[in-house]
Coordinates of C-alpha atoms in Angstrom, one line a residue:
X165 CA -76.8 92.1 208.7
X166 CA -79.8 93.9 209.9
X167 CA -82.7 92.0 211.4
X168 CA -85.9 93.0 208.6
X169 CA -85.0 91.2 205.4
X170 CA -87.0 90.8 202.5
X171 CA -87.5 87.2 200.8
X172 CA -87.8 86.3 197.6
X173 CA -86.9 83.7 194.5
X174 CA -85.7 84.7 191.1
X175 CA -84.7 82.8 188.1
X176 CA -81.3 83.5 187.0
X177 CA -81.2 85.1 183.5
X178 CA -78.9 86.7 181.1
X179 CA -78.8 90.1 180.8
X180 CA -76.7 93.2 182.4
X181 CA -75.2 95.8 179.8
X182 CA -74.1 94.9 176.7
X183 CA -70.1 95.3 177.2
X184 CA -70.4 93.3 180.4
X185 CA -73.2 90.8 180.3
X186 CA -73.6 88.4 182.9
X187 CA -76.6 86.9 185.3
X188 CA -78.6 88.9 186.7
X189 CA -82.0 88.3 188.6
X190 CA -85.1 90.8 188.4
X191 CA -86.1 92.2 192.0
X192 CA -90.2 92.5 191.5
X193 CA -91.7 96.1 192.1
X194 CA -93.1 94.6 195.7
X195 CA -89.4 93.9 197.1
X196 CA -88.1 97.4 195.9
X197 CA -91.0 98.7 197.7
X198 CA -90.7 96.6 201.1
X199 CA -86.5 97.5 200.9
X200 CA -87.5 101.2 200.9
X201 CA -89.0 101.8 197.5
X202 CA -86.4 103.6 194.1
X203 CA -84.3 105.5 197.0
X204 CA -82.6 102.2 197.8
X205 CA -79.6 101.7 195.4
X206 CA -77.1 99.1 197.0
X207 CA -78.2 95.8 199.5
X208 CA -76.6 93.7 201.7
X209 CA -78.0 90.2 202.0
X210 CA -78.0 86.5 200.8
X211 CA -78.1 84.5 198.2
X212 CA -78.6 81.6 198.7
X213 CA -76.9 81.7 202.1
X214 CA -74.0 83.5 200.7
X215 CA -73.2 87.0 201.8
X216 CA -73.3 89.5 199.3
X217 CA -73.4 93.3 198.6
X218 CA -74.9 94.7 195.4
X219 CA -76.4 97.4 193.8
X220 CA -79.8 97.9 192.4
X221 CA -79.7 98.2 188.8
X222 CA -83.2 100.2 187.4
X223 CA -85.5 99.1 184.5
X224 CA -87.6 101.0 183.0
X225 CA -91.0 98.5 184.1
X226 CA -89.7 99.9 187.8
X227 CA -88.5 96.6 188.6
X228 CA -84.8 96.8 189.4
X229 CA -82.0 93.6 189.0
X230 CA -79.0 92.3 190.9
X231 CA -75.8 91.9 188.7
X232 CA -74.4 88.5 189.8
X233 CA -70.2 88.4 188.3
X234 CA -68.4 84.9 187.6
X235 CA -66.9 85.0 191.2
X236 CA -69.9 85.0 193.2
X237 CA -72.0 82.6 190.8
X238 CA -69.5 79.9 191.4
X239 CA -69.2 80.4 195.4
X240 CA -72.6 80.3 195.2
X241 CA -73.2 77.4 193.4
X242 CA -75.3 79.1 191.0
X243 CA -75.9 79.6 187.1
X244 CA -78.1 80.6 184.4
X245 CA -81.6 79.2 184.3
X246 CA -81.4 78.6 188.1
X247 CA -84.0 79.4 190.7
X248 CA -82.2 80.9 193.2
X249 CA -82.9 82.7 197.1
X250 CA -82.2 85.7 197.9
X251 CA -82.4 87.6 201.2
X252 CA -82.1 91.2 200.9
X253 CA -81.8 94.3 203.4
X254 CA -80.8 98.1 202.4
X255 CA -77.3 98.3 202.6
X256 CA -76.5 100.6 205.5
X257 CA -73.1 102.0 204.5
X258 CA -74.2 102.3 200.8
X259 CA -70.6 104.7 200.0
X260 CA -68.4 101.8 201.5
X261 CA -66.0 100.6 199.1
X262 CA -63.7 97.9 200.0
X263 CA -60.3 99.1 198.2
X264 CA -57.3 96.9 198.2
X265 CA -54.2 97.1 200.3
X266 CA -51.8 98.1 197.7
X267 CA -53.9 100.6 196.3
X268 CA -54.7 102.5 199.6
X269 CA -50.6 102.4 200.3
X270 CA -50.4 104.0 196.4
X271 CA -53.3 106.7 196.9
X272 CA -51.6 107.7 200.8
X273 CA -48.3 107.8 198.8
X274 CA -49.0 110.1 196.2
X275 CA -51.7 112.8 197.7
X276 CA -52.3 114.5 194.1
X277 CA -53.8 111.1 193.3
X278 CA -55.9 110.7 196.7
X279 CA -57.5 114.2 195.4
X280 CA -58.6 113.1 192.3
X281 CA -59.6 109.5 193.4
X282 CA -62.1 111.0 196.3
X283 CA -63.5 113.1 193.6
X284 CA -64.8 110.1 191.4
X285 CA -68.0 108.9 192.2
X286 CA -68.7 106.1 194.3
X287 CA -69.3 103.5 191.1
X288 CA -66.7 104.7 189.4
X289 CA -64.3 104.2 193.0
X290 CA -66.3 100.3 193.0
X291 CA -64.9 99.9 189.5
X292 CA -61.4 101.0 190.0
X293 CA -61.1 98.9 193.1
X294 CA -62.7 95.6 191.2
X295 CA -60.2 96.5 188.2
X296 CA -57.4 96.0 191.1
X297 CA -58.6 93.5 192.4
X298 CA -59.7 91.2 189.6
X299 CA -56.1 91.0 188.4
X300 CA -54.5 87.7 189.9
X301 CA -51.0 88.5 189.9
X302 CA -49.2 90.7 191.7
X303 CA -47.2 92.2 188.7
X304 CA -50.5 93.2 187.4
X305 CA -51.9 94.6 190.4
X306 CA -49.0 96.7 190.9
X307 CA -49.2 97.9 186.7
X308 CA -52.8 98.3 187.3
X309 CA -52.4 100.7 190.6
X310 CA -49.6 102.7 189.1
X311 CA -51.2 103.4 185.6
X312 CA -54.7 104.3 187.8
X313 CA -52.3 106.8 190.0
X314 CA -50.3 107.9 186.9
X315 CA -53.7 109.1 185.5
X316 CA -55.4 110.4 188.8
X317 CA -52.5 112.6 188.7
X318 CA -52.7 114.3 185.3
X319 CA -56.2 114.5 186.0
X320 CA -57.2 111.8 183.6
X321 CA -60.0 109.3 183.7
X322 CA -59.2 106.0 185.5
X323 CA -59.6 103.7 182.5
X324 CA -58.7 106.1 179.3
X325 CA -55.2 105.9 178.1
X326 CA -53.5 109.3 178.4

């Protein structure tokens, strides 16, 4: 993690977009600025001595917020209402994406698919991976990654039916 991070407390709060809502905390104007002002779009960090790695989200005020999902609230140890710490640097590899095992055996099995996948864009690759990943059993890991390479292929988008 690098060595200048930028401090600060938020109260947790619902909010996030509409089809997904969940916690989120505002980031004031002065850490956007101190992490490298609007350029900076992903962190690395803490929260409340818990690694994480988020994106900025923007609001309109210029203020920007961290989406916080249902797995990292409860490793945490955190929920709505909740004052909570966060330690923040600019993420130095913003375009890594973690993708799961299975998926980068399916995308190095079927090249038409790799094509398509490195042509999404690097939220939409986040996405597909979290789909993946979210899933808790294998069957439906292995459904999720062949429908996603079925579609890549016939040059659909990731989550539309054909």
């Amino acid at each position: 993690m690098p060595d200048s991070l930028v401090f600060f407390e938020a109260v947790l709060e619902p909010g996030g977009p509409s089809f997904m809502p969940m916690p989120i905390a505002i980031v004031p104007r002065s850490v956007v600025e101190a992490l490298g002002g609007p350029a900076v779009r992903r962190v690395v960090g803490q929260l409340n001595g818990h690694p994480i790695r988020l994106g900025l989200q923007p609001i309109r005020t210029g203020e920007r917020y961290l989406m916080l999902n249902k797995e990292l609230c409860k490793t945490a140890g955190v929920q709505l209402g909740q004052c909570v710490r966060f330690h923040l640097a600019p993420d130095p590899t913003p375009e890594y994406i973690e993708l799961p095992a299975e998926l980068e055996e399916g995308l190095a099995a079927w090249p038409e698919a790799q094509e398509s996948f490195e042509k999404l864009t690097g939220s939409m690759k986040r996405a597909v991976a979290n789909h993946i990943t979210e899933a808790k059993r294998t069957e439906t890991r292995t459904a999720r990654i062949m429908q996603l390479l079925e579609r890549l292929v016939r040059g659909g988008h990731p989550f539309r039916k054909l």
